Structures are given as structure tokens and as C-alpha cells.
Amino acid sequence: MAETLSSLFESIKENRIKPSKSKGVTVDEHYYYSKKIASYLKDFNVSGITFLEIRCGNCILAMNSETQLGGEVIGLDKWTEMPTDTEVKEYLVVSKSGVSMVEALEPFPFRDSSFDVIYALLVFYTMKREQRELVLSEVRRTLRSNGYFVLADVYTMRKVRNEVGLKEVFYAQDQGVYVSIFRKP
């Protein structure tokens, strides 16, 4: 049976986790796509390594990665809107999650070649071109050789795939969202 996605109102009402973005992305959508991304990464035998989620919001993708793939998972965001840093930490504690949170944006506060997998779920559509360029340069800097960058965003952002600067090894489209996986040589 196909999974169905709720409206934003139903999502807020039904889930204890508030949506991290108010631009129409529901908690259910975050859960749905985070499960998809984890399954795609399993196909690449990615597990037990270091992950970074860019602009993690309420850390749903990070928590799903931790659960399904293991390893060290870090969520990176600046909690200036909802949910707050304190609220996200409470969600992680309630979920018994080991996701580490770093409150910062660009440039990333990490050394070169720090991560095996970096992903961004439904965030690039909120960025201006200059900011996307900065984020992508930070992805290339902090991603290890043979590491993966997962870009999942609304279909209208598909041209961003050409801006990444890494080799695309996987592409899928699902319910108006594309998921591209890139590999750093």
C-alpha cells in the first residue's frame, strides 16, 4: 500500500515534532524522503560512517540515518526560527538519538575531508544562487574522497544538479522531489 502524505495542518496536529520549515514542507514529507534517502544509500553500501546533514531543522533525516545506517551523524543548522535549538535537543533526547548538533551555517565549521556522506533535504530551494555556490563549495571541501553528496529538493531546482561539481551516480524523482547522489573522486 502506498504511503500517503498529510497536509501541513495534519502534520502539525499529529506529530510531536514541529515542522522545521514553514514553506509547505510537512513532517510527514521529511520522514518519507529521509527513509527514501537512507534506502538509496544502503544500495551504495553506505553505513557506519560519518554523516552531515546541512540545514537539518528538526533532524528527521539525521535521526533516520542514525537508525538505519549507523555511524556518526551530525546535524548542522542555525536555529533562529522554529523549532528552536532547545526544542530540537529535546526531540533528540526524547527519541534517544545520538545525533550531534552544531549550530552554524556557512562556512562549515569542519576540517577538509571530514565526512563520508553529506546531504541536504529540501533546503536548496530556499537559497539564493550565491549562497548555494558557497554551500556547494563547502560540500566539496568537507567531503572525503569517494564520499557521497545527496541532494534532495523540489523538482523546480533540478538545474542545481549541474552546479554541484561532482559526478552524479544516481538520480530518482518522486512526488515532485528529485534525489541526486554525487560521488567525489
PDB file of C-alpha atoms in Angstrom:
ATOM      1  CA  MET A   1       0.000   0.000   0.000  1.00  0.00           C
ATOM      2  CA  ALA A   2       1.427   3.389  -0.979  1.00  0.00           C
ATOM      3  CA  GLU A   3       2.326   5.824   1.784  1.00  0.00           C
ATOM      4  CA  THR A   4       0.292   8.992   1.759  1.00  0.00           C
ATOM      5  CA  LEU A   5       1.482  12.410   2.804  1.00  0.00           C
ATOM      6  CA  SER A   6      -0.588  14.620   5.070  1.00  0.00           C
ATOM      7  CA  SER A   7      -1.343  18.290   4.766  1.00  0.00           C
ATOM      8  CA  LEU A   8       0.764  20.751   6.723  1.00  0.00           C
ATOM      9  CA  PHE A   9      -2.098  21.203   9.216  1.00  0.00           C
ATOM     10  CA  GLU A  10      -2.479  17.453   9.790  1.00  0.00           C
ATOM     11  CA  SER A  11       1.278  17.108  10.150  1.00  0.00           C
ATOM     12  CA  ILE A  12       1.473  19.754  12.866  1.00  0.00           C
ATOM     13  CA  LYS A  13      -1.540  18.307  14.674  1.00  0.00           C
ATOM     14  CA  GLU A  14      -0.469  14.637  14.525  1.00  0.00           C
ATOM     15  CA  ASN A  15       3.289  14.846  15.223  1.00  0.00           C
ATOM     16  CA  ARG A  16       5.080  15.920  18.355  1.00  0.00           C
ATOM     17  CA  ILE A  17       7.840  17.400  16.173  1.00  0.00           C
ATOM     18  CA  LYS A  18       7.043  20.784  14.676  1.00  0.00           C
ATOM     19  CA  PRO A  19       7.893  21.341  11.015  1.00  0.00           C
ATOM     20  CA  SER A  20      11.297  22.948  10.625  1.00  0.00           C
ATOM     21  CA  LYS A  21      10.360  24.868   7.513  1.00  0.00           C
ATOM     22  CA  SER A  22       7.179  26.817   7.006  1.00  0.00           C
ATOM     23  CA  LYS A  23       7.287  26.783   3.213  1.00  0.00           C
ATOM     24  CA  GLY A  24       4.870  23.896   2.850  1.00  0.00           C
ATOM     25  CA  VAL A  25       7.176  21.016   3.829  1.00  0.00           C
ATOM     26  CA  THR A  26       5.431  18.750   6.303  1.00  0.00           C
ATOM     27  CA  VAL A  27       6.941  16.499   8.928  1.00  0.00           C
ATOM     28  CA  ASP A  28       5.464  13.535   7.045  1.00  0.00           C
ATOM     29  CA  GLU A  29       7.330  14.608   3.907  1.00  0.00           C
ATOM     30  CA  HIS A  30      10.576  14.802   5.852  1.00  0.00           C
ATOM     31  CA  TYR A  31      10.002  11.291   7.214  1.00  0.00           C
ATOM     32  CA  TYR A  32       9.051   9.936   3.806  1.00  0.00           C
ATOM     33  CA  TYR A  33      12.061  11.334   1.948  1.00  0.00           C
ATOM     34  CA  SER A  34      14.505  10.603   4.762  1.00  0.00           C
ATOM     35  CA  LYS A  35      13.510   6.910   4.564  1.00  0.00           C
ATOM     36  CA  LYS A  36      13.958   7.001   0.780  1.00  0.00           C
ATOM     37  CA  ILE A  37      17.400   8.596   1.063  1.00  0.00           C
ATOM     38  CA  ALA A  38      18.537   6.043   3.649  1.00  0.00           C
ATOM     39  CA  SER A  39      17.392   3.198   1.388  1.00  0.00           C
ATOM     40  CA  TYR A  40      19.238   4.700  -1.605  1.00  0.00           C
ATOM     41  CA  LEU A  41      22.411   4.988   0.489  1.00  0.00           C
ATOM     42  CA  LYS A  42      22.046   1.354   1.588  1.00  0.00           C
ATOM     43  CA  ASP A  43      22.187   0.428  -2.109  1.00  0.00           C
ATOM     44  CA  PHE A  44      25.617   2.085  -2.203  1.00  0.00           C
ATOM     45  CA  ASN A  45      26.683   0.078   0.900  1.00  0.00           C
ATOM     46  CA  VAL A  46      26.974   3.254   2.927  1.00  0.00           C
ATOM     47  CA  SER A  47      26.785   2.571   6.646  1.00  0.00           C
ATOM     48  CA  GLY A  48      28.689   3.046   9.888  1.00  0.00           C
ATOM     49  CA  ILE A  49      30.492   6.196   8.721  1.00  0.00           C
ATOM     50  CA  THR A  50      30.350   9.966   9.250  1.00  0.00           C
ATOM     51  CA  PHE A  51      27.279  11.860   8.016  1.00  0.00           C
ATOM     52  CA  LEU A  52      26.477  15.552   7.889  1.00  0.00           C
ATOM     53  CA  GLU A  53      23.002  16.942   7.293  1.00  0.00           C
ATOM     54  CA  ILE A  54      23.050  20.529   6.043  1.00  0.00           C
ATOM     55  CA  ARG A  55      20.301  22.727   7.478  1.00  0.00           C
ATOM     56  CA  CYS A  56      18.893  19.824   9.424  1.00  0.00           C
ATOM     57  CA  GLY A  57      15.992  21.703  11.020  1.00  0.00           C
ATOM     58  CA  ASN A  58      14.312  19.140  13.247  1.00  0.00           C
ATOM     59  CA  CYS A  59      16.924  16.472  12.394  1.00  0.00           C
ATOM     60  CA  ILE A  60      14.496  13.908  10.964  1.00  0.00           C
ATOM     61  CA  LEU A  61      16.855  12.846   8.167  1.00  0.00           C
ATOM     62  CA  ALA A  62      19.785  12.734  10.579  1.00  0.00           C
ATOM     63  CA  MET A  63      17.815  10.543  13.014  1.00  0.00           C
ATOM     64  CA  ASN A  64      16.725   8.210  10.205  1.00  0.00           C
ATOM     65  CA  SER A  65      20.313   7.892   9.012  1.00  0.00           C
ATOM     66  CA  GLU A  66      21.470   7.139  12.516  1.00  0.00           C
ATOM     67  CA  THR A  67      18.800   4.451  12.926  1.00  0.00           C
ATOM     68  CA  GLN A  68      19.095   2.825   9.503  1.00  0.00           C
ATOM     69  CA  LEU A  69      22.773   3.317   8.656  1.00  0.00           C
ATOM     70  CA  GLY A  70      24.637   3.753  11.940  1.00  0.00           C
ATOM     71  CA  GLY A  71      27.830   5.757  12.252  1.00  0.00           C
ATOM     72  CA  GLU A  72      28.388   9.287  13.476  1.00  0.00           C
ATOM     73  CA  VAL A  73      25.660  11.718  12.424  1.00  0.00           C
ATOM     74  CA  ILE A  74      25.905  15.490  12.736  1.00  0.00           C
ATOM     75  CA  GLY A  75      23.108  17.976  12.072  1.00  0.00           C
ATOM     76  CA  LEU A  76      24.150  21.491  11.044  1.00  0.00           C
ATOM     77  CA  ASP A  77      21.763  24.441  11.242  1.00  0.00           C
ATOM     78  CA  LYS A  78      21.154  27.851  12.762  1.00  0.00           C
ATOM     79  CA  TRP A  79      18.024  27.629  14.870  1.00  0.00           C
ATOM     80  CA  THR A  80      16.800  31.195  14.589  1.00  0.00           C
ATOM     81  CA  GLU A  81      13.227  30.294  13.665  1.00  0.00           C
ATOM     82  CA  MET A  82      11.092  27.327  14.645  1.00  0.00           C
ATOM     83  CA  PRO A  83      11.998  24.968  16.049  1.00  0.00           C
ATOM     84  CA  THR A  84      14.483  26.460  18.480  1.00  0.00           C
ATOM     85  CA  ASP A  85      17.812  24.863  19.353  1.00  0.00           C
ATOM     86  CA  THR A  86      16.359  23.814  22.727  1.00  0.00           C
ATOM     87  CA  GLU A  87      13.303  22.213  21.102  1.00  0.00           C
ATOM     88  CA  VAL A  88      15.448  20.219  18.670  1.00  0.00           C
ATOM     89  CA  LYS A  89      17.659  18.995  21.511  1.00  0.00           C
ATOM     90  CA  GLU A  90      14.535  17.907  23.399  1.00  0.00           C
ATOM     91  CA  TYR A  91      13.305  15.948  20.349  1.00  0.00           C
ATOM     92  CA  LEU A  92      16.649  14.214  20.099  1.00  0.00           C
ATOM     93  CA  VAL A  93      16.633  13.304  23.802  1.00  0.00           C
ATOM     94  CA  VAL A  94      13.050  12.000  23.649  1.00  0.00           C
ATOM     95  CA  SER A  95      13.971   9.968  20.564  1.00  0.00           C
ATOM     96  CA  LYS A  96      17.056   8.637  22.357  1.00  0.00           C
ATOM     97  CA  SER A  97      19.060   9.929  19.431  1.00  0.00           C
ATOM     98  CA  GLY A  98      22.827  10.242  19.321  1.00  0.00           C
ATOM     99  CA  VAL A  99      22.758  12.872  16.572  1.00  0.00           C
ATOM    100  CA  SER A 100      25.227  15.642  17.363  1.00  0.00           C
ATOM    101  CA  MET A 101      24.092  19.164  16.620  1.00  0.00           C
ATOM    102  CA  VAL A 102      26.287  22.020  15.508  1.00  0.00           C
ATOM    103  CA  GLU A 103      24.770  25.472  15.416  1.00  0.00           C
ATOM    104  CA  ALA A 104      26.399  27.208  12.467  1.00  0.00           C
ATOM    105  CA  LEU A 105      25.913  27.761   8.769  1.00  0.00           C
ATOM    106  CA  GLU A 106      28.453  28.669   6.098  1.00  0.00           C
ATOM    107  CA  PRO A 107      31.340  28.305   6.009  1.00  0.00           C
ATOM    108  CA  PHE A 108      31.056  24.887   7.634  1.00  0.00           C
ATOM    109  CA  PRO A 109      32.994  24.691  10.930  1.00  0.00           C
ATOM    110  CA  PHE A 110      34.741  21.438   9.938  1.00  0.00           C
ATOM    111  CA  ARG A 111      38.137  20.461   8.576  1.00  0.00           C
ATOM    112  CA  ASP A 112      38.674  19.457   4.967  1.00  0.00           C
ATOM    113  CA  SER A 113      37.630  15.884   4.136  1.00  0.00           C
ATOM    114  CA  SER A 114      35.632  15.389   7.348  1.00  0.00           C
ATOM    115  CA  PHE A 115      32.589  13.461   6.076  1.00  0.00           C
ATOM    116  CA  ASP A 116      31.779  10.315   4.121  1.00  0.00           C
ATOM    117  CA  VAL A 117      28.240  11.462   3.305  1.00  0.00           C
ATOM    118  CA  ILE A 118      26.738  14.946   3.246  1.00  0.00           C
ATOM    119  CA  TYR A 119      23.102  15.544   2.463  1.00  0.00           C
ATOM    120  CA  ALA A 120      20.641  18.364   2.055  1.00  0.00           C
ATOM    121  CA  LEU A 121      16.925  17.586   2.154  1.00  0.00           C
ATOM    122  CA  LEU A 122      14.545  20.215   0.796  1.00  0.00           C
ATOM    123  CA  VAL A 123      16.743  23.227   1.577  1.00  0.00           C
ATOM    124  CA  PHE A 124      18.356  24.390  -1.663  1.00  0.00           C
ATOM    125  CA  TYR A 125      15.089  25.836  -2.937  1.00  0.00           C
ATOM    126  CA  THR A 126      15.252  28.355  -0.065  1.00  0.00           C
ATOM    127  CA  MET A 127      18.738  29.644  -1.018  1.00  0.00           C
ATOM    128  CA  LYS A 128      19.841  32.386  -3.364  1.00  0.00           C
ATOM    129  CA  ARG A 129      22.375  31.419  -6.038  1.00  0.00           C
ATOM    130  CA  GLU A 130      25.376  32.940  -4.194  1.00  0.00           C
ATOM    131  CA  GLN A 131      24.504  31.039  -1.042  1.00  0.00           C
ATOM    132  CA  ARG A 132      24.077  27.771  -2.991  1.00  0.00           C
ATOM    133  CA  GLU A 133      27.521  28.292  -4.521  1.00  0.00           C
ATOM    134  CA  LEU A 134      29.048  28.785  -1.065  1.00  0.00           C
ATOM    135  CA  VAL A 135      27.290  25.714   0.343  1.00  0.00           C
ATOM    136  CA  LEU A 136      28.377  23.563  -2.619  1.00  0.00           C
ATOM    137  CA  SER A 137      31.995  24.725  -2.276  1.00  0.00           C
ATOM    138  CA  GLU A 138      31.831  23.757   1.410  1.00  0.00           C
ATOM    139  CA  VAL A 139      30.356  20.369   0.474  1.00  0.00           C
ATOM    140  CA  ARG A 140      33.260  19.721  -1.925  1.00  0.00           C
ATOM    141  CA  ARG A 141      35.789  20.887   0.710  1.00  0.00           C
ATOM    142  CA  THR A 142      34.468  18.828   3.635  1.00  0.00           C
ATOM    143  CA  LEU A 143      33.530  15.661   1.701  1.00  0.00           C
ATOM    144  CA  ARG A 144      36.140  12.882   1.719  1.00  0.00           C
ATOM    145  CA  SER A 145      37.404  11.251  -1.458  1.00  0.00           C
ATOM    146  CA  ASN A 146      34.922   8.599  -2.603  1.00  0.00           C
ATOM    147  CA  GLY A 147      32.312  10.259  -0.386  1.00  0.00           C
ATOM    148  CA  TYR A 148      28.723  10.952  -1.385  1.00  0.00           C
ATOM    149  CA  PHE A 149      26.668  14.129  -1.527  1.00  0.00           C
ATOM    150  CA  VAL A 150      22.907  13.611  -1.554  1.00  0.00           C
ATOM    151  CA  LEU A 151      20.831  16.462  -2.881  1.00  0.00           C
ATOM    152  CA  ALA A 152      17.065  16.090  -2.480  1.00  0.00           C
ATOM    153  CA  ASP A 153      14.979  19.050  -3.450  1.00  0.00           C
ATOM    154  CA  VAL A 154      11.843  20.161  -5.226  1.00  0.00           C
ATOM    155  CA  TYR A 155      11.694  19.373  -8.904  1.00  0.00           C
ATOM    156  CA  THR A 156      11.989  23.022  -9.933  1.00  0.00           C
ATOM    157  CA  MET A 157      15.567  23.019  -8.565  1.00  0.00           C
ATOM    158  CA  ARG A 158      16.782  20.231 -10.871  1.00  0.00           C
ATOM    159  CA  LYS A 159      19.202  22.605 -12.649  1.00  0.00           C
ATOM    160  CA  VAL A 160      21.230  22.749  -9.421  1.00  0.00           C
ATOM    161  CA  ARG A 161      22.494  19.273 -10.340  1.00  0.00           C
ATOM    162  CA  ASN A 162      24.788  20.984 -12.867  1.00  0.00           C
ATOM    163  CA  GLU A 163      26.221  23.298 -10.194  1.00  0.00           C
ATOM    164  CA  VAL A 164      27.366  20.587  -7.780  1.00  0.00           C
ATOM    165  CA  GLY A 165      30.728  19.928  -9.429  1.00  0.00           C
ATOM    166  CA  LEU A 166      30.800  16.220  -8.541  1.00  0.00           C
ATOM    167  CA  LYS A 167      29.952  13.124 -10.579  1.00  0.00           C
ATOM    168  CA  GLU A 168      26.277  12.184 -10.383  1.00  0.00           C
ATOM    169  CA  VAL A 169      25.934   8.432  -9.769  1.00  0.00           C
ATOM    170  CA  PHE A 170      22.202   8.202  -9.047  1.00  0.00           C
ATOM    171  CA  TYR A 171      19.039  10.121  -9.862  1.00  0.00           C
ATOM    172  CA  ALA A 172      15.417   9.499  -8.890  1.00  0.00           C
ATOM    173  CA  GLN A 173      12.256  11.527  -8.936  1.00  0.00           C
ATOM    174  CA  ASP A 174       9.378  11.009  -6.533  1.00  0.00           C
ATOM    175  CA  GLN A 175       6.272  13.141  -5.939  1.00  0.00           C
ATOM    176  CA  GLY A 176       7.835  16.374  -7.200  1.00  0.00           C
ATOM    177  CA  VAL A 177      11.141  15.873  -5.402  1.00  0.00           C
ATOM    178  CA  TYR A 178      14.330  14.768  -7.092  1.00  0.00           C
ATOM    179  CA  VAL A 179      17.108  12.928  -5.324  1.00  0.00           C
ATOM    180  CA  SER A 180      20.582  13.021  -6.822  1.00  0.00           C
ATOM    181  CA  ILE A 181      23.577  11.239  -5.344  1.00  0.00           C
ATOM    182  CA  PHE A 182      27.003  12.527  -6.324  1.00  0.00           C
ATOM    183  CA  ARG A 183      30.399  10.964  -5.663  1.00  0.00           C
ATOM    184  CA  LYS A 184      33.621  12.836  -5.036  1.00  0.00           C
ATOM    185  CA  PRO A 185      36.587  11.297  -6.882  1.00  0.00           C
TER     186      PRO A 185
END
